[in-house]
Amino acid sequence: MTAFVRNQWYVAAYTEEVGEDLLARTILGEPIVFYRTQDGTAVGLADRCVHRRFPLSLSRRDGDRIVCGYHGFTYEPSGACVYVPAQTRIPRTARVPSYRVVEQDSLVWVWIGEPELADASAIPRAPWLDQPGWTTVRGMEPLAARYGLLVDNLLDLSHETYLHGGYIGTPEVAETPITTEVDEDARIVYVRRRMKDVECPPFYASSTGIDGRIDRWQDIEYRPPCLYLLHSRIAPTGVEPGPDGDDRGACHAEIVYAITPETETTTLDFWMVARDFAVDDEAVSEFLAKSNRTVVMQDVVALNALERVIATEPEGYQELSINIDTGGLAARRLLRKLAG
Ligand code: FES
Ligand SMILES: [Fe+2]
């Protein structure tokens, strides 16, 4: 089983999810309440009152403070308790842990681990989510499966042919071999599948408006543990990027997943599709949002089933791996290394 990797940044929410209301999210088994102060700063506090454990997420705000809904302990955004009922002396230990929270690329990242090791410059980027010239659709599905199963799933896209036929899967995805590369120092797994002169799946035929056969690139870049990028390039067959890198003849979709472990056997599956074509076309946005959610739910159903199988299998059961699993195996190895 893939262990939790602590001392890392994780996506806790989309920026628009954190606001006036108290948002409860559990990340690597730690219950956290998120909210935004009046000056716009996103805050994350341990979601457990120091007094009798009442969830702060079920409490109420008083300005930038949270007033515990059970007996009124009142907390500052720093986690310090500034009021307890019926006495003036506030115990020295009356404080809930506060988390390092950073917003970048329209994502709310939280540091899980030793606070003094948090380095915001180490947060991986996904600039398309928040950049002119791109339009993004996105959502989040809770997964009743361990995060390692989602990593396996995303690192091996040959499953598209079987699980997502009629959406993004075509026979050529499973038939085309992949190349896998691991940057050990930067800790990135790359998996590339370059398909030439292939059928255009409905997902892209309807959204790009490209007629006929295409060249289709799937370039995966996985930055463990949390961020997964699929650089997808769709072009009419034979249209290549220019020598200066100019690639205006092609359509690009940046498919981003944030893989956030919730508990040992549940995961927050954040999915996003950013595109540089038909950026103002609402109908295309609606189509991609609906289609991609359907695809994500096909994975959710499959991965939830795998988790149920794991729950009943004997200790020491051995899987069988083949060439298509090279990326997934490399990812597991990096995750083990990061878990230390
Ligand atoms: S549990 Fe929060 S004040 Fe008692
Ligand atoms: Fe899938």
XYZ file of C-alpha atoms in Angstrom, residues 1-6 8 10 28 146-148 151 222 225 261 263-264 331-332 334-340:
27
model
C 0.000 0.000 0.000
C 1.262 3.455 -0.850
C 2.050 5.300 2.367
C 1.085 8.899 3.031
C 3.783 11.352 1.993
C 4.100 14.095 4.588
C 4.474 18.136 1.077
C -1.450 19.356 -1.250
C -3.853 12.957 5.028
C -6.764 4.993 -1.705
C -4.842 7.633 -3.624
C -2.340 5.114 -5.004
C -2.019 7.491 -9.383
C 3.457 13.665 -12.757
C 2.575 13.355 -4.659
C -5.315 11.706 0.018
C -7.862 9.052 4.625
C -5.993 5.762 4.112
C 5.456 6.835 -9.677
C 5.085 4.285 -6.888
C 9.116 7.955 -6.224
C 6.263 8.028 -3.725
C 8.006 5.410 -1.572
C 11.183 7.477 -1.723
C 9.339 10.645 -0.719
C 7.591 8.828 2.123
C 11.094 8.002 3.379
